[in-house]
Amino acid sequence: MSRSRAAIVDGRLRKGGLGGRVRALNANASIARFFLHFLAPWWKKRLVMGPALLDSLARLLVDGGELFVQTDVEERGALYAEQIGAHPAFEPAGDAPGSPHLAENPYGARSPREHHAIADGLPVSRLRYRRRPRAAGGAPLDPGRDAG
């Protein structure tokens, strides 16, 4: 009986305590930057990005910490921008004020998939967000209410 690659990876993550994605990481506000590169190996079957993952990343990031996402699947890039942009803990930190989009990878290192996408002439959607400061009680500030 053959198992799909996704099922094997899911099993390994569960075995390693990461079945709930990043819930196993417990130190709140302890990570400066998350990189999510080319979340497309199983993009036709399931979506990795979602509210549960974003909540976990927001919990783990330090105030001002960064979330960098890139993909060569244009529709996914638009969906990720929509999902992350709707989350109250994140604010866009791209090349232009108010935009999450970056023209280039600013971190100097490229993943193998990024090299392949560039070599194949595929457009790469790069998004960067910053963790909004937490309010005194630990909740993210509401940008419309608490700004200023």
mmCIF file of N, CA and C in Angstrom:
data_model
loop_
_atom_site.group_PDB
_atom_site.id
_atom_site.type_symbol
_atom_site.label_atom_id
_atom_site.label_comp_id
_atom_site.label_asym_id
_atom_site.label_seq_id
_atom_site.Cartn_x
_atom_site.Cartn_y
_atom_site.Cartn_z
ATOM 1 N N MET A 1 0.851 -1.186 0.000
ATOM 2 C CA MET A 1 0.000 0.000 0.000
ATOM 3 C C MET A 1 0.890 1.240 0.000
ATOM 4 N N SER A 2 0.626 2.134 -0.912
ATOM 5 C CA SER A 2 1.417 3.336 -1.092
ATOM 6 C C SER A 2 0.756 4.513 -0.370
ATOM 7 N N ARG A 3 1.572 5.255 0.360
ATOM 8 C CA ARG A 3 1.066 6.463 1.019
ATOM 9 C C ARG A 3 1.546 7.683 0.258
ATOM 10 N N SER A 4 0.735 8.688 0.234
ATOM 11 C CA SER A 4 1.147 9.911 -0.452
ATOM 12 C C SER A 4 2.261 10.590 0.336
ATOM 13 N N ARG A 5 3.040 11.371 -0.376
ATOM 14 C CA ARG A 5 4.137 12.104 0.268
ATOM 15 C C ARG A 5 3.598 13.023 1.374
ATOM 16 N N ALA A 6 2.462 13.661 1.123
ATOM 17 C CA ALA A 6 1.869 14.553 2.135
ATOM 18 C C ALA A 6 1.509 13.783 3.393
ATOM 19 N N ALA A 7 0.963 12.586 3.243
ATOM 20 C CA ALA A 7 0.590 11.779 4.408
ATOM 21 C C ALA A 7 1.822 11.376 5.201
ATOM 22 N N ILE A 8 2.902 11.080 4.503
ATOM 23 C CA ILE A 8 4.152 10.709 5.185
ATOM 24 C C ILE A 8 4.681 11.898 5.991
ATOM 25 N N VAL A 9 4.705 13.067 5.358
ATOM 26 C CA VAL A 9 5.180 14.268 6.053
ATOM 27 C C VAL A 9 4.271 14.590 7.236
ATOM 28 N N ASP A 10 2.955 14.522 7.030
ATOM 29 C CA ASP A 10 2.019 14.782 8.128
ATOM 30 C C ASP A 10 2.274 13.826 9.285
ATOM 31 N N GLY A 11 2.509 12.566 8.985
ATOM 32 C CA GLY A 11 2.795 11.574 10.021
ATOM 33 C C GLY A 11 4.065 11.907 10.774
ATOM 34 N N ARG A 12 5.088 12.320 10.061
ATOM 35 C CA ARG A 12 6.354 12.685 10.712
ATOM 36 C C ARG A 12 6.183 13.920 11.587
ATOM 37 N N LEU A 13 5.398 14.892 11.110
ATOM 38 C CA LEU A 13 5.157 16.086 11.917
ATOM 39 C C LEU A 13 4.404 15.735 13.194
ATOM 40 N N ARG A 14 3.378 14.888 13.068
ATOM 41 C CA ARG A 14 2.628 14.463 14.259
ATOM 42 C C ARG A 14 3.534 13.738 15.234
ATOM 43 N N LYS A 15 4.366 12.852 14.721
ATOM 44 C CA LYS A 15 5.288 12.082 15.559
ATOM 45 C C LYS A 15 6.258 13.010 16.287
ATOM 46 N N GLY A 16 6.653 14.081 15.606
ATOM 47 C CA GLY A 16 7.570 15.049 16.197
ATOM 48 C C GLY A 16 6.883 16.115 17.027
ATOM 49 N N GLY A 17 5.575 15.991 17.235
ATOM 50 C CA GLY A 17 4.863 16.964 18.050
ATOM 51 C C GLY A 17 4.401 18.188 17.280
ATOM 52 N N LEU A 18 4.489 18.160 15.942
ATOM 53 C CA LEU A 18 4.101 19.314 15.148
ATOM 54 C C LEU A 18 2.846 19.056 14.334
ATOM 55 N N GLY A 19 2.038 18.110 14.765
ATOM 56 C CA GLY A 19 0.816 17.797 14.032
ATOM 57 C C GLY A 19 -0.115 18.981 13.910
ATOM 58 N N GLY A 20 -0.102 19.874 14.863
ATOM 59 C CA GLY A 20 -0.914 21.083 14.816
ATOM 60 C C GLY A 20 -0.123 22.238 14.255
ATOM 61 N N ARG A 21 0.710 21.943 13.268
ATOM 62 C CA ARG A 21 1.615 22.893 12.627
ATOM 63 C C ARG A 21 2.632 23.380 13.632
ATOM 64 N N VAL A 22 2.527 24.598 14.118
ATOM 65 C CA VAL A 22 3.558 25.106 15.025
ATOM 66 C C VAL A 22 3.063 25.221 16.466
ATOM 67 N N ARG A 23 1.993 24.540 16.804
ATOM 68 C CA ARG A 23 1.480 24.627 18.175
ATOM 69 C C ARG A 23 2.472 24.090 19.192
ATOM 70 N N ALA A 24 3.393 23.214 18.756
ATOM 71 C CA ALA A 24 4.349 22.619 19.686
ATOM 72 C C ALA A 24 5.366 23.646 20.180
ATOM 73 N N LEU A 25 5.564 24.726 19.461
ATOM 74 C CA LEU A 25 6.456 25.779 19.917
ATOM 75 C C LEU A 25 5.707 26.593 20.955
ATOM 76 N N ASN A 26 6.290 26.718 22.137
ATOM 77 C CA ASN A 26 5.532 27.304 23.234
ATOM 78 C C ASN A 26 6.024 28.657 23.726
ATOM 79 N N ALA A 27 7.187 29.084 23.332
ATOM 80 C CA ALA A 27 7.721 30.337 23.863
ATOM 81 C C ALA A 27 7.120 31.516 23.095
ATOM 82 N N ASN A 28 6.108 32.128 23.671
ATOM 83 C CA ASN A 28 5.456 33.280 23.041
ATOM 84 C C ASN A 28 6.455 34.401 22.809
ATOM 85 N N ALA A 29 6.280 35.135 21.729
ATOM 86 C CA ALA A 29 7.088 36.312 21.402
ATOM 87 C C ALA A 29 8.583 36.006 21.505
ATOM 88 N N SER A 30 9.010 34.906 20.893
ATOM 89 C CA SER A 30 10.405 34.499 21.014
ATOM 90 C C SER A 30 11.129 34.368 19.673
ATOM 91 N N ILE A 31 10.434 34.578 18.566
ATOM 92 C CA ILE A 31 11.034 34.367 17.251
ATOM 93 C C ILE A 31 11.016 35.680 16.479
ATOM 94 N N ALA A 32 12.155 36.021 15.884
ATOM 95 C CA ALA A 32 12.280 37.304 15.192
ATOM 96 C C ALA A 32 11.750 37.263 13.766
ATOM 97 N N ARG A 33 11.815 36.096 13.096
ATOM 98 C CA ARG A 33 11.424 36.060 11.687
ATOM 99 C C ARG A 33 11.021 34.649 11.294
ATOM 100 N N PHE A 34 9.938 34.560 10.547
ATOM 101 C CA PHE A 34 9.511 33.303 9.935
ATOM 102 C C PHE A 34 9.640 33.442 8.426
ATOM 103 N N PHE A 35 10.149 32.384 7.788
ATOM 104 C CA PHE A 35 10.247 32.301 6.341
ATOM 105 C C PHE A 35 9.344 31.168 5.880
ATOM 106 N N LEU A 36 8.432 31.451 4.986
ATOM 107 C CA LEU A 36 7.582 30.425 4.377
ATOM 108 C C LEU A 36 7.831 30.489 2.875
ATOM 109 N N HIS A 37 8.604 29.516 2.392
ATOM 110 C CA HIS A 37 9.030 29.514 0.993
ATOM 111 C C HIS A 37 8.254 28.505 0.175
ATOM 112 N N PHE A 38 7.647 28.963 -0.888
ATOM 113 C CA PHE A 38 7.080 28.105 -1.921
ATOM 114 C C PHE A 38 6.237 26.990 -1.326
ATOM 115 N N LEU A 39 5.146 27.384 -0.719
ATOM 116 C CA LEU A 39 4.225 26.448 -0.057
ATOM 117 C C LEU A 39 3.397 25.691 -1.081
ATOM 118 N N ALA A 40 4.016 25.257 -2.169
ATOM 119 C CA ALA A 40 3.248 24.701 -3.267
ATOM 120 C C ALA A 40 3.429 23.213 -3.539
ATOM 121 N N PRO A 41 4.225 22.445 -2.818
ATOM 122 C CA PRO A 41 4.351 21.043 -3.213
ATOM 123 C C PRO A 41 3.020 20.316 -3.291
ATOM 124 N N TRP A 42 2.119 20.630 -2.402
ATOM 125 C CA TRP A 42 0.811 19.969 -2.392
ATOM 126 C C TRP A 42 -0.294 21.005 -2.572
ATOM 127 N N TRP A 43 0.004 22.087 -3.276
ATOM 128 C CA TRP A 43 -0.942 23.204 -3.329
ATOM 129 C C TRP A 43 -2.253 22.853 -3.990
ATOM 130 N N LYS A 44 -2.280 21.821 -4.797
ATOM 131 C CA LYS A 44 -3.547 21.451 -5.407
ATOM 132 C C LYS A 44 -4.430 20.691 -4.426
ATOM 133 N N LYS A 45 -3.827 20.116 -3.392
ATOM 134 C CA LYS A 45 -4.577 19.266 -2.474
ATOM 135 C C LYS A 45 -4.999 19.985 -1.197
ATOM 136 N N ARG A 46 -4.138 20.812 -0.671
ATOM 137 C CA ARG A 46 -4.459 21.458 0.603
ATOM 138 C C ARG A 46 -3.733 22.779 0.727
ATOM 139 N N LEU A 47 -4.282 23.636 1.517
ATOM 140 C CA LEU A 47 -3.720 24.961 1.732
ATOM 141 C C LEU A 47 -3.062 24.997 3.107
ATOM 142 N N VAL A 48 -1.772 25.292 3.129
ATOM 143 C CA VAL A 48 -1.032 25.337 4.387
ATOM 144 C C VAL A 48 -1.398 26.590 5.175
ATOM 145 N N MET A 49 -1.481 27.714 4.470
ATOM 146 C CA MET A 49 -1.776 28.988 5.126
ATOM 147 C C MET A 49 -3.236 29.026 5.558
ATOM 148 N N GLY A 50 -3.481 29.552 6.735
ATOM 149 C CA GLY A 50 -4.835 29.696 7.220
ATOM 150 C C GLY A 50 -4.849 30.359 8.582
ATOM 151 N N PRO A 51 -6.015 30.585 9.141
ATOM 152 C CA PRO A 51 -6.121 31.287 10.421
ATOM 153 C C PRO A 51 -5.346 30.628 11.563
ATOM 154 N N ALA A 52 -5.370 29.302 11.654
ATOM 155 C CA ALA A 52 -4.671 28.626 12.756
ATOM 156 C C ALA A 52 -3.165 28.849 12.671
ATOM 157 N N LEU A 53 -2.602 28.724 11.473
ATOM 158 C CA LEU A 53 -1.167 28.949 11.304
ATOM 159 C C LEU A 53 -0.824 30.408 11.582
ATOM 160 N N LEU A 54 -1.604 31.340 11.056
ATOM 161 C CA LEU A 54 -1.330 32.758 11.276
ATOM 162 C C LEU A 54 -1.437 33.124 12.750
ATOM 163 N N ASP A 55 -2.406 32.565 13.461
ATOM 164 C CA ASP A 55 -2.514 32.805 14.903
ATOM 165 C C ASP A 55 -1.262 32.317 15.628
ATOM 166 N N SER A 56 -0.774 31.142 15.246
ATOM 167 C CA SER A 56 0.431 30.592 15.880
ATOM 168 C C SER A 56 1.652 31.449 15.569
ATOM 169 N N LEU A 57 1.809 31.858 14.324
ATOM 170 C CA LEU A 57 2.944 32.703 13.965
ATOM 171 C C LEU A 57 2.889 34.037 14.697
ATOM 172 N N ALA A 58 1.704 34.620 14.798
ATOM 173 C CA ALA A 58 1.544 35.890 15.514
ATOM 174 C C ALA A 58 1.903 35.731 16.988
ATOM 175 N N ARG A 59 1.519 34.615 17.569
ATOM 176 C CA ARG A 59 1.827 34.347 18.980
ATOM 177 C C ARG A 59 3.327 34.215 19.196
ATOM 178 N N LEU A 60 4.011 33.587 18.271
ATOM 179 C CA LEU A 60 5.429 33.289 18.429
ATOM 180 C C LEU A 60 6.355 34.442 18.062
ATOM 181 N N LEU A 61 5.921 35.326 17.163
ATOM 182 C CA LEU A 61 6.774 36.433 16.733
ATOM 183 C C LEU A 61 6.908 37.502 17.807
ATOM 184 N N VAL A 62 8.099 38.056 17.910
ATOM 185 C CA VAL A 62 8.308 39.219 18.773
ATOM 186 C C VAL A 62 7.598 40.407 18.132
ATOM 187 N N ASP A 63 7.278 41.420 18.926
ATOM 188 C CA ASP A 63 6.709 42.644 18.356
ATOM 189 C C ASP A 63 7.702 43.202 17.342
ATOM 190 N N GLY A 64 7.220 43.517 16.156
ATOM 191 C CA GLY A 64 8.090 43.996 15.093
ATOM 192 C C GLY A 64 8.760 42.875 14.305
ATOM 193 N N GLY A 65 8.550 41.616 14.715
ATOM 194 C CA GLY A 65 9.112 40.467 14.005
ATOM 195 C C GLY A 65 8.516 40.352 12.612
ATOM 196 N N GLU A 66 9.197 39.623 11.739
ATOM 197 C CA GLU A 66 8.804 39.572 10.334
ATOM 198 C C GLU A 66 8.268 38.207 9.913
ATOM 199 N N LEU A 67 7.335 38.257 8.993
ATOM 200 C CA LEU A 67 6.816 37.078 8.307
ATOM 201 C C LEU A 67 7.083 37.295 6.825
ATOM 202 N N PHE A 68 7.932 36.434 6.233
ATOM 203 C CA PHE A 68 8.296 36.535 4.825
ATOM 204 C C PHE A 68 7.756 35.309 4.112
ATOM 205 N N VAL A 69 6.965 35.548 3.074
ATOM 206 C CA VAL A 69 6.328 34.469 2.327
ATOM 207 C C VAL A 69 6.642 34.673 0.850
ATOM 208 N N GLN A 70 7.002 33.590 0.176
ATOM 209 C CA GLN A 70 7.160 33.698 -1.270
ATOM 210 C C GLN A 70 6.644 32.444 -1.957
ATOM 211 N N THR A 71 6.116 32.657 -3.163
ATOM 212 C CA THR A 71 5.560 31.573 -3.956
ATOM 213 C C THR A 71 5.668 31.919 -5.437
ATOM 214 N N ASP A 72 5.692 30.880 -6.263
ATOM 215 C CA ASP A 72 5.670 31.098 -7.707
ATOM 216 C C ASP A 72 4.312 30.730 -8.294
ATOM 217 N N VAL A 73 3.329 30.556 -7.420
ATOM 218 C CA VAL A 73 1.954 30.291 -7.859
ATOM 219 C C VAL A 73 1.180 31.593 -7.635
ATOM 220 N N GLU A 74 0.921 32.300 -8.726
ATOM 221 C CA GLU A 74 0.355 33.651 -8.637
ATOM 222 C C GLU A 74 -0.931 33.712 -7.810
ATOM 223 N N GLU A 75 -1.838 32.751 -8.029
ATOM 224 C CA GLU A 75 -3.107 32.749 -7.289
ATOM 225 C C GLU A 75 -2.872 32.577 -5.790
ATOM 226 N N ARG A 76 -1.883 31.753 -5.435
ATOM 227 C CA ARG A 76 -1.579 31.565 -4.022
ATOM 228 C C ARG A 76 -0.988 32.824 -3.410
ATOM 229 N N GLY A 77 -0.148 33.516 -4.155
ATOM 230 C CA GLY A 77 0.408 34.768 -3.653
ATOM 231 C C GLY A 77 -0.684 35.769 -3.326
ATOM 232 N N ALA A 78 -1.674 35.879 -4.199
ATOM 233 C CA ALA A 78 -2.794 36.796 -3.954
ATOM 234 C C ALA A 78 -3.610 36.336 -2.751
ATOM 235 N N LEU A 79 -3.822 35.031 -2.634
ATOM 236 C CA LEU A 79 -4.581 34.494 -1.503
ATOM 237 C C LEU A 79 -3.829 34.709 -0.190
ATOM 238 N N TYR A 80 -2.513 34.468 -0.188
ATOM 239 C CA TYR A 80 -1.720 34.686 1.029
ATOM 240 C C TYR A 80 -1.761 36.151 1.436
ATOM 241 N N ALA A 81 -1.634 37.059 0.465
ATOM 242 C CA ALA A 81 -1.684 38.491 0.779
ATOM 243 C C ALA A 81 -3.032 38.856 1.399
ATOM 244 N N GLU A 82 -4.093 38.285 0.865
ATOM 245 C CA GLU A 82 -5.433 38.546 1.394
ATOM 246 C C GLU A 82 -5.578 37.998 2.819
ATOM 247 N N GLN A 83 -5.138 36.765 3.031
ATOM 248 C CA GLN A 83 -5.288 36.136 4.351
ATOM 249 C C GLN A 83 -4.437 36.827 5.409
ATOM 250 N N ILE A 84 -3.169 37.063 5.107
ATOM 251 C CA ILE A 84 -2.287 37.688 6.094
ATOM 252 C C ILE A 84 -2.719 39.133 6.331
ATOM 253 N N GLY A 85 -3.087 39.827 5.260
ATOM 254 C CA GLY A 85 -3.525 41.212 5.391
ATOM 255 C C GLY A 85 -4.771 41.375 6.241
ATOM 256 N N ALA A 86 -5.601 40.344 6.298
ATOM 257 C CA ALA A 86 -6.823 40.399 7.100
ATOM 258 C C ALA A 86 -6.573 40.060 8.568
ATOM 259 N N HIS A 87 -5.398 39.535 8.879
ATOM 260 C CA HIS A 87 -5.112 39.147 10.271
ATOM 261 C C HIS A 87 -4.712 40.389 11.068
ATOM 262 N N PRO A 88 -5.311 40.614 12.232
ATOM 263 C CA PRO A 88 -5.055 41.848 12.975
ATOM 264 C C PRO A 88 -3.636 41.985 13.530
ATOM 265 N N ALA A 89 -2.872 40.894 13.599
ATOM 266 C CA ALA A 89 -1.533 40.978 14.181
ATOM 267 C C ALA A 89 -0.464 41.426 13.192
ATOM 268 N N PHE A 90 -0.792 41.436 11.893
ATOM 269 C CA PHE A 90 0.231 41.706 10.888
ATOM 270 C C PHE A 90 -0.037 42.999 10.122
ATOM 271 N N GLU A 91 1.056 43.713 9.829
ATOM 272 C CA GLU A 91 0.973 44.897 8.990
ATOM 273 C C GLU A 91 1.955 44.735 7.831
ATOM 274 N N PRO A 92 1.596 45.255 6.658
ATOM 275 C CA PRO A 92 2.462 45.095 5.489
ATOM 276 C C PRO A 92 3.792 45.815 5.682
ATOM 277 N N ALA A 93 4.869 45.199 5.169
ATOM 278 C CA ALA A 93 6.209 45.776 5.295
ATOM 279 C C ALA A 93 6.987 45.556 4.002
ATOM 280 N N GLY A 94 6.359 45.853 2.872
ATOM 281 C CA GLY A 94 6.996 45.653 1.576
ATOM 282 C C GLY A 94 7.792 46.859 1.125
ATOM 283 N N ASP A 95 8.048 46.901 -0.180
ATOM 284 C CA ASP A 95 8.851 47.986 -0.747
ATOM 285 C C ASP A 95 8.156 49.344 -0.655
ATOM 286 N N ALA A 96 6.838 49.369 -0.832
ATOM 287 C CA ALA A 96 6.089 50.625 -0.791
ATOM 288 C C ALA A 96 5.266 50.679 0.498
ATOM 289 N N PRO A 97 5.103 51.858 1.069
ATOM 290 C CA PRO A 97 4.296 51.971 2.281
ATOM 291 C C PRO A 97 2.888 51.396 2.060
ATOM 292 N N GLY A 98 2.429 50.597 3.022
ATOM 293 C CA GLY A 98 1.086 50.016 2.954
ATOM 294 C C GLY A 98 0.970 48.784 2.087
ATOM 295 N N SER A 99 2.064 48.349 1.491
ATOM 296 C CA SER A 99 2.054 47.170 0.624
ATOM 297 C C SER A 99 2.974 46.093 1.187
ATOM 298 N N PRO A 100 2.574 44.818 1.090
ATOM 299 C CA PRO A 100 3.450 43.738 1.546
ATOM 300 C C PRO A 100 4.421 43.264 0.464
ATOM 301 N N HIS A 101 4.270 43.725 -0.774
ATOM 302 C CA HIS A 101 5.010 43.170 -1.908
ATOM 303 C C HIS A 101 6.457 43.651 -1.956
ATOM 304 N N LEU A 102 7.353 42.697 -2.249
ATOM 305 C CA LEU A 102 8.773 42.973 -2.424
ATOM 306 C C LEU A 102 9.178 42.553 -3.833
ATOM 307 N N ALA A 103 9.987 43.355 -4.494
ATOM 308 C CA ALA A 103 10.451 43.012 -5.835
ATOM 309 C C ALA A 103 11.507 41.912 -5.790
ATOM 310 N N GLU A 104 12.324 41.910 -4.756
ATOM 311 C CA GLU A 104 13.419 40.941 -4.626
ATOM 312 C C GLU A 104 13.440 40.344 -3.221
ATOM 313 N N ASN A 105 14.124 39.244 -3.086
ATOM 314 C CA ASN A 105 14.339 38.619 -1.786
ATOM 315 C C ASN A 105 15.417 39.429 -1.064
ATOM 316 N N PRO A 106 15.090 40.081 0.048
ATOM 317 C CA PRO A 106 16.057 40.949 0.715
ATOM 318 C C PRO A 106 17.012 40.225 1.663
ATOM 319 N N TYR A 107 16.925 38.908 1.761
ATOM 320 C CA TYR A 107 17.665 38.190 2.793
ATOM 321 C C TYR A 107 18.951 37.528 2.308
ATOM 322 N N GLY A 108 19.255 37.634 1.002
ATOM 323 C CA GLY A 108 20.545 37.162 0.527
ATOM 324 C C GLY A 108 20.643 35.686 0.193
ATOM 325 N N ALA A 109 19.842 34.852 0.766
ATOM 326 C CA ALA A 109 19.887 33.412 0.491
ATOM 327 C C ALA A 109 18.657 33.037 -0.325
ATOM 328 N N ARG A 110 18.827 32.114 -1.238
ATOM 329 C CA ARG A 110 17.712 31.647 -2.064
ATOM 330 C C ARG A 110 17.533 30.151 -1.877
ATOM 331 N N SER A 111 16.280 29.746 -1.803
ATOM 332 C CA SER A 111 15.976 28.315 -1.699
ATOM 333 C C SER A 111 16.188 27.678 -3.077
ATOM 334 N N PRO A 112 16.358 26.342 -3.135
ATOM 335 C CA PRO A 112 16.468 25.679 -4.442
ATOM 336 C C PRO A 112 15.258 25.979 -5.339
ATOM 337 N N ARG A 113 14.063 26.004 -4.765
ATOM 338 C CA ARG A 113 12.872 26.283 -5.569
ATOM 339 C C ARG A 113 12.918 27.700 -6.136
ATOM 340 N N GLU A 114 13.395 28.648 -5.354
ATOM 341 C CA GLU A 114 13.496 30.023 -5.836
ATOM 342 C C GLU A 114 14.475 30.096 -7.014
ATOM 343 N N HIS A 115 15.614 29.403 -6.916
ATOM 344 C CA HIS A 115 16.563 29.360 -8.032
ATOM 345 C C HIS A 115 15.898 28.800 -9.288
ATOM 346 N N HIS A 116 15.148 27.699 -9.129
ATOM 347 C CA HIS A 116 14.470 27.081 -10.275
ATOM 348 C C HIS A 116 13.419 28.020 -10.869
ATOM 349 N N ALA A 117 12.644 28.663 -10.017
ATOM 350 C CA ALA A 117 11.606 29.575 -10.508
ATOM 351 C C ALA A 117 12.224 30.718 -11.301
ATOM 352 N N ILE A 118 13.305 31.275 -10.809
ATOM 353 C CA ILE A 118 13.975 32.376 -11.503
ATOM 354 C C ILE A 118 14.553 31.883 -12.830
ATOM 355 N N ALA A 119 15.211 30.718 -12.800
ATOM 356 C CA ALA A 119 15.787 30.153 -14.029
ATOM 357 C C ALA A 119 14.713 29.850 -15.072
ATOM 358 N N ASP A 120 13.534 29.434 -14.614
ATOM 359 C CA ASP A 120 12.433 29.114 -15.523
ATOM 360 C C ASP A 120 11.630 30.342 -15.944
ATOM 361 N N GLY A 121 12.009 31.519 -15.425
ATOM 362 C CA GLY A 121 11.311 32.749 -15.787
ATOM 363 C C GLY A 121 9.948 32.902 -15.134
ATOM 364 N N LEU A 122 9.709 32.166 -14.054
ATOM 365 C CA LEU A 122 8.425 32.269 -13.362
ATOM 366 C C LEU A 122 8.417 33.506 -12.465
ATOM 367 N N PRO A 123 7.319 34.231 -12.417
ATOM 368 C CA PRO A 123 7.247 35.363 -11.479
ATOM 369 C C PRO A 123 7.166 34.834 -10.047
ATOM 370 N N VAL A 124 7.901 35.474 -9.166
ATOM 371 C CA VAL A 124 7.887 35.073 -7.757
ATOM 372 C C VAL A 124 7.190 36.169 -6.966
ATOM 373 N N SER A 125 6.156 35.782 -6.249
ATOM 374 C CA SER A 125 5.432 36.710 -5.384
ATOM 375 C C SER A 125 6.094 36.673 -4.016
ATOM 376 N N ARG A 126 6.604 37.828 -3.585
ATOM 377 C CA ARG A 126 7.264 37.920 -2.282
ATOM 378 C C ARG A 126 6.475 38.892 -1.413
ATOM 379 N N LEU A 127 6.170 38.449 -0.203
ATOM 380 C CA LEU A 127 5.375 39.245 0.726
ATOM 381 C C LEU A 127 6.111 39.347 2.055
ATOM 382 N N ARG A 128 6.099 40.530 2.648
ATOM 383 C CA ARG A 128 6.685 40.683 3.981
ATOM 384 C C ARG A 128 5.715 41.468 4.855
ATOM 385 N N TYR A 129 5.550 40.962 6.062
ATOM 386 C CA TYR A 129 4.691 41.589 7.068
ATOM 387 C C TYR A 129 5.473 41.714 8.361
ATOM 388 N N ARG A 130 5.073 42.676 9.176
ATOM 389 C CA ARG A 130 5.650 42.819 10.517
ATOM 390 C C ARG A 130 4.577 42.544 11.546
ATOM 391 N N ARG A 131 5.007 42.012 12.673
ATOM 392 C CA ARG A 131 4.117 41.749 13.810
ATOM 393 C C ARG A 131 3.806 43.086 14.466
ATOM 394 N N ARG A 132 2.533 43.416 14.548
ATOM 395 C CA ARG A 132 2.133 44.653 15.233
ATOM 396 C C ARG A 132 2.466 44.521 16.717
ATOM 397 N N PRO A 133 2.748 45.636 17.377
ATOM 398 C CA PRO A 133 2.986 45.569 18.825
ATOM 399 C C PRO A 133 1.749 45.057 19.559
ATOM 400 N N ARG A 134 1.972 44.290 20.575
ATOM 401 C CA ARG A 134 0.875 43.793 21.405
ATOM 402 C C ARG A 134 0.399 44.904 22.334
ATOM 403 N N ALA A 135 -0.878 44.896 22.631
ATOM 404 C CA ALA A 135 -1.419 45.827 23.624
ATOM 405 C C ALA A 135 -0.917 45.373 25.001
ATOM 406 N N ALA A 136 -1.157 46.165 26.005
ATOM 407 C CA ALA A 136 -0.673 45.848 27.349
ATOM 408 C C ALA A 136 -1.069 44.447 27.801
ATOM 409 N N GLY A 137 -2.251 43.973 27.426
ATOM 410 C CA GLY A 137 -2.698 42.645 27.832
ATOM 411 C C GLY A 137 -2.193 41.528 26.937
ATOM 412 N N GLY A 138 -1.371 41.859 25.938
ATOM 413 C CA GLY A 138 -0.816 40.839 25.070
ATOM 414 C C GLY A 138 -1.519 40.692 23.744
ATOM 415 N N ALA A 139 -2.693 41.313 23.584
ATOM 416 C CA ALA A 139 -3.424 41.221 22.313
ATOM 417 C C ALA A 139 -2.827 42.214 21.327
ATOM 418 N N PRO A 140 -2.923 41.930 20.023
ATOM 419 C CA PRO A 140 -2.431 42.903 19.048
ATOM 420 C C PRO A 140 -3.267 44.168 19.085
ATOM 421 N N LEU A 141 -2.616 45.275 18.809
ATOM 422 C CA LEU A 141 -3.344 46.527 18.724
ATOM 423 C C LEU A 141 -4.278 46.499 17.540
ATOM 424 N N ASP A 142 -5.427 47.108 17.691
ATOM 425 C CA ASP A 142 -6.352 47.268 16.568
ATOM 426 C C ASP A 142 -5.855 48.492 15.814
ATOM 427 N N PRO A 143 -5.387 48.300 14.563
ATOM 428 C CA PRO A 143 -4.777 49.418 13.858
ATOM 429 C C PRO A 143 -5.708 50.604 13.646
ATOM 430 N N GLY A 144 -6.998 50.391 13.549
ATOM 431 C CA GLY A 144 -7.936 51.478 13.346
ATOM 432 C C GLY A 144 -8.275 52.224 14.608
ATOM 433 N N ARG A 145 -8.187 51.527 15.744
ATOM 434 C CA ARG A 145 -8.609 52.114 16.996
ATOM 435 C C ARG A 145 -7.441 52.644 17.815
ATOM 436 N N ASP A 146 -6.302 51.899 17.821
ATOM 437 C CA ASP A 146 -5.216 52.227 18.730
ATOM 438 C C ASP A 146 -4.082 53.003 18.072
ATOM 439 N N ALA A 147 -4.190 53.265 16.791
ATOM 440 C CA ALA A 147 -3.115 54.008 16.134
ATOM 441 C C ALA A 147 -3.117 55.450 16.605
ATOM 442 N N GLY A 148 -1.915 55.972 16.706
ATOM 443 C CA GLY A 148 -1.851 57.387 16.995
ATOM 444 C C GLY A 148 -1.333 57.656 18.300
#
